[in-house]
Tab-separated table of C-alpha atoms and ligand atoms in Angstrom:
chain	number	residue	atom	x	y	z
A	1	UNK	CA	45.125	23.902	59.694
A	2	UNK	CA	42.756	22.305	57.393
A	3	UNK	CA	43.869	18.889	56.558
A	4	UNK	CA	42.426	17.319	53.433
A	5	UNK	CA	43.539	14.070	52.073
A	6	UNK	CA	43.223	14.565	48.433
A	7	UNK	CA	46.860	12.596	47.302
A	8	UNK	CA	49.851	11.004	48.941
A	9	UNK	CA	51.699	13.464	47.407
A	10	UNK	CA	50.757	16.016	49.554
A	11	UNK	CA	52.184	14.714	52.891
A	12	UNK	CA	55.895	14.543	53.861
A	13	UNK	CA	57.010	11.355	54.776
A	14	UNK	CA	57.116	12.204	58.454
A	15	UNK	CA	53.616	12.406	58.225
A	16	UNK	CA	52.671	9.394	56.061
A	17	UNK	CA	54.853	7.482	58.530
A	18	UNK	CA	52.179	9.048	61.379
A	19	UNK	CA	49.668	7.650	59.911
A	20	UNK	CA	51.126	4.385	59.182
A	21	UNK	CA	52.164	3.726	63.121
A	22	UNK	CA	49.101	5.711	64.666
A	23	UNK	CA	46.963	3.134	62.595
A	24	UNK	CA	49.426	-0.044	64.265
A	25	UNK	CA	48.623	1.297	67.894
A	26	UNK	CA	45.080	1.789	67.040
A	27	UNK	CA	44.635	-2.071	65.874
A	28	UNK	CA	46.678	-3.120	69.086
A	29	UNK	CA	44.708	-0.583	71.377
A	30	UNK	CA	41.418	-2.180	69.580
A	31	UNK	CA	42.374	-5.634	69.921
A	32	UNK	CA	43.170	-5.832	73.212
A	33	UNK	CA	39.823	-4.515	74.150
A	34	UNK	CA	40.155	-0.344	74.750
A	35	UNK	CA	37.103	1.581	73.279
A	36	UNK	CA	38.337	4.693	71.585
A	37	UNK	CA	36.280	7.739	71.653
A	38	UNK	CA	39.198	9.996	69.998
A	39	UNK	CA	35.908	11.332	67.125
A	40	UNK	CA	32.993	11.155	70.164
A	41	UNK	CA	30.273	14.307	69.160
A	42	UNK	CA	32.073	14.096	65.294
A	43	UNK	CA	30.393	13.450	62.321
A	44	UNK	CA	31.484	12.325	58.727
A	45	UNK	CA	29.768	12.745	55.283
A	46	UNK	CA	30.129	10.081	53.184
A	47	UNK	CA	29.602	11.643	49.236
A	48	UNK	CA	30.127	8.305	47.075
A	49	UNK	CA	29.414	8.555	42.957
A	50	UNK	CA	30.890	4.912	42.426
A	51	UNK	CA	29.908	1.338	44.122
A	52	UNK	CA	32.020	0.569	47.115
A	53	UNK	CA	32.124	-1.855	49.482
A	54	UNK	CA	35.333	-2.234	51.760
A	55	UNK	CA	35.876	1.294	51.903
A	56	UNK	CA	32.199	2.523	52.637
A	57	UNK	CA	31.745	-0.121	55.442
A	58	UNK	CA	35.518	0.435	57.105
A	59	UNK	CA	34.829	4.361	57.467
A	60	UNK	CA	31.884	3.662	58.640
A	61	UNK	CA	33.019	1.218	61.490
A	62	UNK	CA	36.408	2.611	61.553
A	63	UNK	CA	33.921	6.298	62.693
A	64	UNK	CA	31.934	4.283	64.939
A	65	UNK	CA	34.363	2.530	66.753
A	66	UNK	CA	36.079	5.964	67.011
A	67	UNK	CA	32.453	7.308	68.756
A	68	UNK	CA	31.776	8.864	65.916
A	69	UNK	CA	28.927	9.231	63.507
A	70	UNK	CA	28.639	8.887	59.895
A	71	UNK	CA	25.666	10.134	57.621
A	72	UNK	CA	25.934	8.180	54.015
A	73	UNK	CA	24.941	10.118	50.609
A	74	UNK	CA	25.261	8.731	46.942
A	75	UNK	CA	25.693	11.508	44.818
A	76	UNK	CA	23.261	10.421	42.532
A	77	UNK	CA	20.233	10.852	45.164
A	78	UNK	CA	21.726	14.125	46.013
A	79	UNK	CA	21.113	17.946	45.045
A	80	UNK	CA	24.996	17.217	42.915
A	81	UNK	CA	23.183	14.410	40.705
A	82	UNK	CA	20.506	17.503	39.720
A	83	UNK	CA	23.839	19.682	39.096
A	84	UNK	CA	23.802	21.937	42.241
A	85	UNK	CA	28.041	22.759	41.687
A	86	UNK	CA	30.382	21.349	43.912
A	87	UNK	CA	31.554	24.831	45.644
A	88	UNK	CA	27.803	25.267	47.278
A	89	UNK	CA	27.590	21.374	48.220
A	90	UNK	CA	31.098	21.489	50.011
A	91	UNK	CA	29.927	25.370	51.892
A	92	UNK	CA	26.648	23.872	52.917
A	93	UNK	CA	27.571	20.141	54.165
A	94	UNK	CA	31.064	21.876	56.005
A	95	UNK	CA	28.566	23.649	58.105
A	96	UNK	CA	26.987	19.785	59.384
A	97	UNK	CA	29.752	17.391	59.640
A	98	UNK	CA	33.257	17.541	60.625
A	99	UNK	CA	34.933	15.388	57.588
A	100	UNK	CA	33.740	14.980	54.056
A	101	UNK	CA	34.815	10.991	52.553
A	102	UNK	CA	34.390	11.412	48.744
A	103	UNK	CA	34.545	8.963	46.193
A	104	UNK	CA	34.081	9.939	42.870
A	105	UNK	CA	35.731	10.363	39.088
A	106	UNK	CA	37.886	13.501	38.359
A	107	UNK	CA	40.453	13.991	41.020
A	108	UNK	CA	39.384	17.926	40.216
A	109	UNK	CA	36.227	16.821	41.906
A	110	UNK	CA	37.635	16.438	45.314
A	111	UNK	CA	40.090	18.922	44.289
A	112	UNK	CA	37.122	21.895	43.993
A	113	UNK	CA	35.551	20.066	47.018
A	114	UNK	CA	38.426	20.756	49.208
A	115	UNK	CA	39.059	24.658	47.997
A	116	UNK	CA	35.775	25.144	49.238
A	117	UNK	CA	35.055	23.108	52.208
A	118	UNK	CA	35.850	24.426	55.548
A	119	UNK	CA	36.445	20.502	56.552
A	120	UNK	CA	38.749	18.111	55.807
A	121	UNK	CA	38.281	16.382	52.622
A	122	UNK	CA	39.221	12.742	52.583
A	123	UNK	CA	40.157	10.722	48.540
A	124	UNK	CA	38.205	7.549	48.869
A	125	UNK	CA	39.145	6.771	45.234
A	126	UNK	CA	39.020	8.924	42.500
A	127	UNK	CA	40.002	7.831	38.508
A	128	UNK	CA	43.617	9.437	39.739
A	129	UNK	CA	44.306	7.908	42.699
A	130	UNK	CA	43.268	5.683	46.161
A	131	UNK	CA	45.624	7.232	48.803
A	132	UNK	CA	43.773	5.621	51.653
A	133	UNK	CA	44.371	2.383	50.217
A	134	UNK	CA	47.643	2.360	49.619
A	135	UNK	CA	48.228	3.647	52.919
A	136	UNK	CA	46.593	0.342	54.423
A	137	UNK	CA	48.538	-1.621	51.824
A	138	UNK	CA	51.574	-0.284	53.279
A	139	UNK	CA	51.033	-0.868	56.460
A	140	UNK	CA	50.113	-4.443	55.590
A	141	UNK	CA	53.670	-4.692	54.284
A	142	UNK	CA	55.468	-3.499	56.999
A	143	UNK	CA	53.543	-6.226	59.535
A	144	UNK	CA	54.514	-8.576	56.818
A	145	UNK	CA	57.665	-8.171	55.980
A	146	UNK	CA	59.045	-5.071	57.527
A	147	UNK	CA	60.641	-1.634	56.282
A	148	UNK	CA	59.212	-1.000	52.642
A	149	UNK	CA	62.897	0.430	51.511
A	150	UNK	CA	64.305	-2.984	52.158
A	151	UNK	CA	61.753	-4.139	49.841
A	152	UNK	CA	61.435	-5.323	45.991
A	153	UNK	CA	58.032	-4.091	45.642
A	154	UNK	CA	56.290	-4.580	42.371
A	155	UNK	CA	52.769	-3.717	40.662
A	156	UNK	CA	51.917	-5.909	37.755
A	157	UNK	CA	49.021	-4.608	35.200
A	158	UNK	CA	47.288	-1.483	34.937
A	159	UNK	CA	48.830	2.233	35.560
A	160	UNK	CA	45.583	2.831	37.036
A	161	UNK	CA	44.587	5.038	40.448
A	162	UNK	CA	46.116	2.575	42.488
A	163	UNK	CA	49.306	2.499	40.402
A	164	UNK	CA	49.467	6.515	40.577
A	165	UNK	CA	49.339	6.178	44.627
A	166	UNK	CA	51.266	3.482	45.012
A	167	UNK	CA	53.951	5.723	42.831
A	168	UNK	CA	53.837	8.258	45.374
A	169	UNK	CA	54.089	6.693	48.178
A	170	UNK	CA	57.290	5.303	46.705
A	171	UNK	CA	58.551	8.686	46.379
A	172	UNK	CA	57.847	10.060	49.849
A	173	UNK	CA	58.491	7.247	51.616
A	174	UNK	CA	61.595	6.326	49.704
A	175	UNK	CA	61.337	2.608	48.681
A	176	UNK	CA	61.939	1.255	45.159
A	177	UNK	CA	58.712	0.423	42.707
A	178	UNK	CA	59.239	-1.553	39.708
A	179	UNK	CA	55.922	-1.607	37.498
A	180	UNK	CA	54.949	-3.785	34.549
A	181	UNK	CA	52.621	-1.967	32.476
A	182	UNK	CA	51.250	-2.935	28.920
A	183	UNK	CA	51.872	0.158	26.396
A	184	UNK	CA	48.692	2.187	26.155
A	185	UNK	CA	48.407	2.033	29.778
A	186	UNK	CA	50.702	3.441	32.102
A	187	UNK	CA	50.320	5.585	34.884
A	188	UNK	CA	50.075	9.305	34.928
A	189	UNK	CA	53.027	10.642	33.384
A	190	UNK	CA	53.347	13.492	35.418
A	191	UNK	CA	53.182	11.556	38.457
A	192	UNK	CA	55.493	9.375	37.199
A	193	UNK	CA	57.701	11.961	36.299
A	194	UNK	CA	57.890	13.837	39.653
A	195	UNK	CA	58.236	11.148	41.925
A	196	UNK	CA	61.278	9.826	39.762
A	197	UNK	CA	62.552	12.680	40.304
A	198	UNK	CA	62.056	13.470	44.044
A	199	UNK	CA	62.115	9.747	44.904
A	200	UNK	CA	65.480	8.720	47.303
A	201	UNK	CA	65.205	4.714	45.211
A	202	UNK	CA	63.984	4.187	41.797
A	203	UNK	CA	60.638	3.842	40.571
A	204	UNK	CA	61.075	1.958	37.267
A	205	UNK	CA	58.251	1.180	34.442
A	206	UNK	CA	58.601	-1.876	32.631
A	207	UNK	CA	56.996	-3.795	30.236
A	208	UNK	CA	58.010	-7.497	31.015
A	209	UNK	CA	56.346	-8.939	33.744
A	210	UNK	CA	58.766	-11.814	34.387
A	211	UNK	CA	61.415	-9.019	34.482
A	212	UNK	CA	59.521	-6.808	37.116
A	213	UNK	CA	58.297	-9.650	39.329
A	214	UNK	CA	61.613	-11.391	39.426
A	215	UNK	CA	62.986	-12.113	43.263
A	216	UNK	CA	60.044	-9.395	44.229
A	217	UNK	CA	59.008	-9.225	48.037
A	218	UNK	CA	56.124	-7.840	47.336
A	219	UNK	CA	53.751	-8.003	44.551
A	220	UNK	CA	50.878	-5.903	43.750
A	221	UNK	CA	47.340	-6.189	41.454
A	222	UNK	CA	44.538	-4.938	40.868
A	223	UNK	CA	41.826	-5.009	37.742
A	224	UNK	CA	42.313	-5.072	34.305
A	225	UNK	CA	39.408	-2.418	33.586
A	226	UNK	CA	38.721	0.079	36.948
A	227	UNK	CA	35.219	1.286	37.700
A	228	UNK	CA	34.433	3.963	34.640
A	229	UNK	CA	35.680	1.651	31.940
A	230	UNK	CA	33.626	-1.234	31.705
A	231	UNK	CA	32.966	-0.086	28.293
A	232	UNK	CA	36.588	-1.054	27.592
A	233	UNK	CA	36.645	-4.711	29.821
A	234	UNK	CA	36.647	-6.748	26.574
A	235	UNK	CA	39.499	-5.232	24.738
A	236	UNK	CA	41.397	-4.920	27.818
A	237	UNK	CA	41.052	-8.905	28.763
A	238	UNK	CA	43.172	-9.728	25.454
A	239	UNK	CA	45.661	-6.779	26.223
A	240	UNK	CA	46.340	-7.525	29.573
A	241	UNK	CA	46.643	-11.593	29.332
A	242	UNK	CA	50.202	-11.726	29.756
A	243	UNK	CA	49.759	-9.729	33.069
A	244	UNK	CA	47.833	-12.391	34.867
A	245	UNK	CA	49.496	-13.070	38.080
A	246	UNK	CA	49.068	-16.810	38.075
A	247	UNK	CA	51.505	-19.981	39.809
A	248	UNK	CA	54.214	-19.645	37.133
A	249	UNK	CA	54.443	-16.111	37.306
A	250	UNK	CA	54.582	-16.025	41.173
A	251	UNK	CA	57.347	-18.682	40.633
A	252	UNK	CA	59.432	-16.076	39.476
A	253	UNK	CA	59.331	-13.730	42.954
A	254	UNK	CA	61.118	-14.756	46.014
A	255	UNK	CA	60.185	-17.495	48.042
A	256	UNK	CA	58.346	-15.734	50.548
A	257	UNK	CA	56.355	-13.130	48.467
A	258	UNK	CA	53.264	-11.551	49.445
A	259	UNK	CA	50.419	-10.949	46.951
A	260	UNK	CA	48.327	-7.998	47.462
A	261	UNK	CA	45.381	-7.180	46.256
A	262	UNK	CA	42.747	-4.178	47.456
A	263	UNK	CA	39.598	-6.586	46.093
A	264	UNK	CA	37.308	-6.671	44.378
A	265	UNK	CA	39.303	-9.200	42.673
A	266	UNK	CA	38.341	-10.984	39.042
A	267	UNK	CA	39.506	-14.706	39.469
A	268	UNK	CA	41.356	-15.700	36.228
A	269	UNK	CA	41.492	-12.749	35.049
A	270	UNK	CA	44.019	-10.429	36.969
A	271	UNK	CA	44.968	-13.038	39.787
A	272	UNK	CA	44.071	-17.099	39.971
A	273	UNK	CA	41.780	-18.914	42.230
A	274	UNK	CA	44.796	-20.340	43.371
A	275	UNK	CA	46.892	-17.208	43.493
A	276	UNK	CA	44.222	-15.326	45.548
A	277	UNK	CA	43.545	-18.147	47.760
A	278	UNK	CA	46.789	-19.211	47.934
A	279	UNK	CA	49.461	-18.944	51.069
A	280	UNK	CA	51.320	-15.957	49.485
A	281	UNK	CA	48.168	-14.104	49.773
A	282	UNK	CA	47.720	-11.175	52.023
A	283	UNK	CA	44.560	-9.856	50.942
A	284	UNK	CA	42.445	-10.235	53.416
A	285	UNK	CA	44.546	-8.801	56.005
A	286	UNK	CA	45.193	-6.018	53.818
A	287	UNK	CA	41.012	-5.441	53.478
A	288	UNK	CA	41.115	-5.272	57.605
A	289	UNK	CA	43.816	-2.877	57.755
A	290	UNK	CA	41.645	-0.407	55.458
A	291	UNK	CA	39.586	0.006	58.767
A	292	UNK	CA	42.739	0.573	61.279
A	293	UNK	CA	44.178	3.198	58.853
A	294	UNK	CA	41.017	5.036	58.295
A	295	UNK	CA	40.691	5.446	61.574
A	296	UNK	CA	44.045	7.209	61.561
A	297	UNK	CA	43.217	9.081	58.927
A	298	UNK	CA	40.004	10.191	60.636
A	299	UNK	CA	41.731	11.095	63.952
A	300	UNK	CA	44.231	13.045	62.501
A	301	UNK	CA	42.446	15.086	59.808
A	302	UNK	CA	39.958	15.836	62.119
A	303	UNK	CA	41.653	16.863	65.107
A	304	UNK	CA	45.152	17.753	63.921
A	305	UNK	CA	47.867	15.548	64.001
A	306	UNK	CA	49.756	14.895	67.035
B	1	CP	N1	39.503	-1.770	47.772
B	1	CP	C1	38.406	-0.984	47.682
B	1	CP	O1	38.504	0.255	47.614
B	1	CP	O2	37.254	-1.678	47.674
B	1	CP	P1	35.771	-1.078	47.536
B	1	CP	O3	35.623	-0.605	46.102
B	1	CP	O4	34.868	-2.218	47.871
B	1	CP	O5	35.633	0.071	48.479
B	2	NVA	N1	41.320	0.352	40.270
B	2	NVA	C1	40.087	-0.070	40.869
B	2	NVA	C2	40.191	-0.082	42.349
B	2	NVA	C3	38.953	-0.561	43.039
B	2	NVA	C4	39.056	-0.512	44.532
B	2	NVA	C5	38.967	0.854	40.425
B	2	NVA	O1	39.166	2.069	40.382
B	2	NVA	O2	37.880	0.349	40.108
């Protein structure tokens, strides 16, 4: 079977849970010194429309450290930035490599990719969602702080891409999600929709951010304006001001809170200098996990899960 990676969504929980401890014995394997050479003769095509920098370099490494091989395109110095369509780029670079990585606007983009590509097609962030991400942010949890549906997990700000993931997972993995969201920008409301409905604990939108943060375990961030709407940055600073995860808003989560963020991060904007940098943070730990569960990812689109 042809596994592409297109949305959380589309996995049971069985097999987001795969991923999620395939990635912990990779790490282990890797730090106690074993070479892996699961992807050795594979190849991955990189397609990226937007900047990147923590997910471009952790495929990459994550492929090499796998004995794989990665060839890197931005669409824009492609045939696609010309307007070749989609369904003859995905036919022709299937025939080359053995995994297409996309990043790129319209989650119809990877959508059309995948319907037409004879290889797996991996989301590496699209306007709709960032399943890879959240699937290192969850795994970044559980070393943490341990079973997600023990959790109060939170997500203060923007009902952006990784708002929409981090939804899902809540549904098929079956912890509770409490968002704070300003009006006029919450997530999708179909995905909102369906994974209140399938979820086993509630996902809950709010707009108070005292209210959603309060006694959290966990609490999530991200930017006020995502890649795409710079054109909107300005108005969005004033809007999302109250948002800010700063020291007196972290006073109101539980002692031992984590703060995660998937970086790039704004400094007093979304999250403090002191926030960011202080011991509540998990960031950085989360941006090294991206590489462990991409090469999970890899491994098991590639060549079938175990
Ligand atoms: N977190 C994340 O996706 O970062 P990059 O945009 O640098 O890849
Ligand atoms: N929401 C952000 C995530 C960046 C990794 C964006 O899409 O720009």
């Amino acid at each position: 079977m042809n596994t592409h990676l297109l949305a959380l969504q589309d996995f049971s929980q069985t097999q987001l849970q795969a991923f999620l401890d395939r990635a912990a014995v990779l790490k282990k394997e890797a730090q106690n010194g074993l070479r892996h050479q699961q992807l050795a003769g594979k190849k991955i095509c990189m397609l990226f429309e937007k900047p990147s920098t923590r997910t471009r370099v952790s495929f990459e490494a994550a492929m090499y450290e796998m004995g794989g091989q990665v060839i890197f395109m931005s669409a824009k110095e492609s045939q696609l930035g010309r307007g070749e369509p989609l369904k003859d780029t995905a036919r022709v670079l299937a025939r080359y490599v053995d995994a297409l990585v996309v990043r790129t606007f319209g989650q119809e983009v990877v959508e059309e990719l995948a319907h037409f590509s004879a290889v797996p097609v991996i989301n590496a962030l699209t306007d709709l969602h960032h399943p890879c991400q959240i699937l290192s942010d969850i795994m970044t949890v559980i070393e943490q702080k341990g079973d997600p549906s023990e959790l109060k997990i939170t997500w203060i700000g923007d009902g952006n891409n990784m708002a929409n993931s981090w939804i899902q997972a809540a549904s098929v993995l079956g912890f509770s999600l409490t968002l704070a969201c300003p009006t006029g920008y919450d997530p999708d409301p179909t995905i909102l929709k369906a994974a209140q409905q399938q979820g086993k604990q509630p996902i809950t939108l709010l707009r108070d951010p005292q209210k959603a943060i309060q006694d959290a375990d966990v609490v999530n961030v991200d930017v006020w304006a995502s890649m795409g709407q710079e054109d909107e940055a300005k108005k969005r600073l004033a809007v999302f001001q109250p948002y800010q995860l700063n020291a007196s808003l972290l006073a109101h989560a539980a002692d031992n809170a984590i703060v995660l963020h998937c970086l790039p991060a704004h400094r007093e904007e979304e999250i403090t200098e002191e926030v960011l940098e202080g011991p509540h943070s998990v960031a950085f730990d989360q941006a090294e996990n991206k590489m462990h569960i991409h090469k999970a990812i890899l491994e098991y689109t590639i060549n079938g899960m175990v």
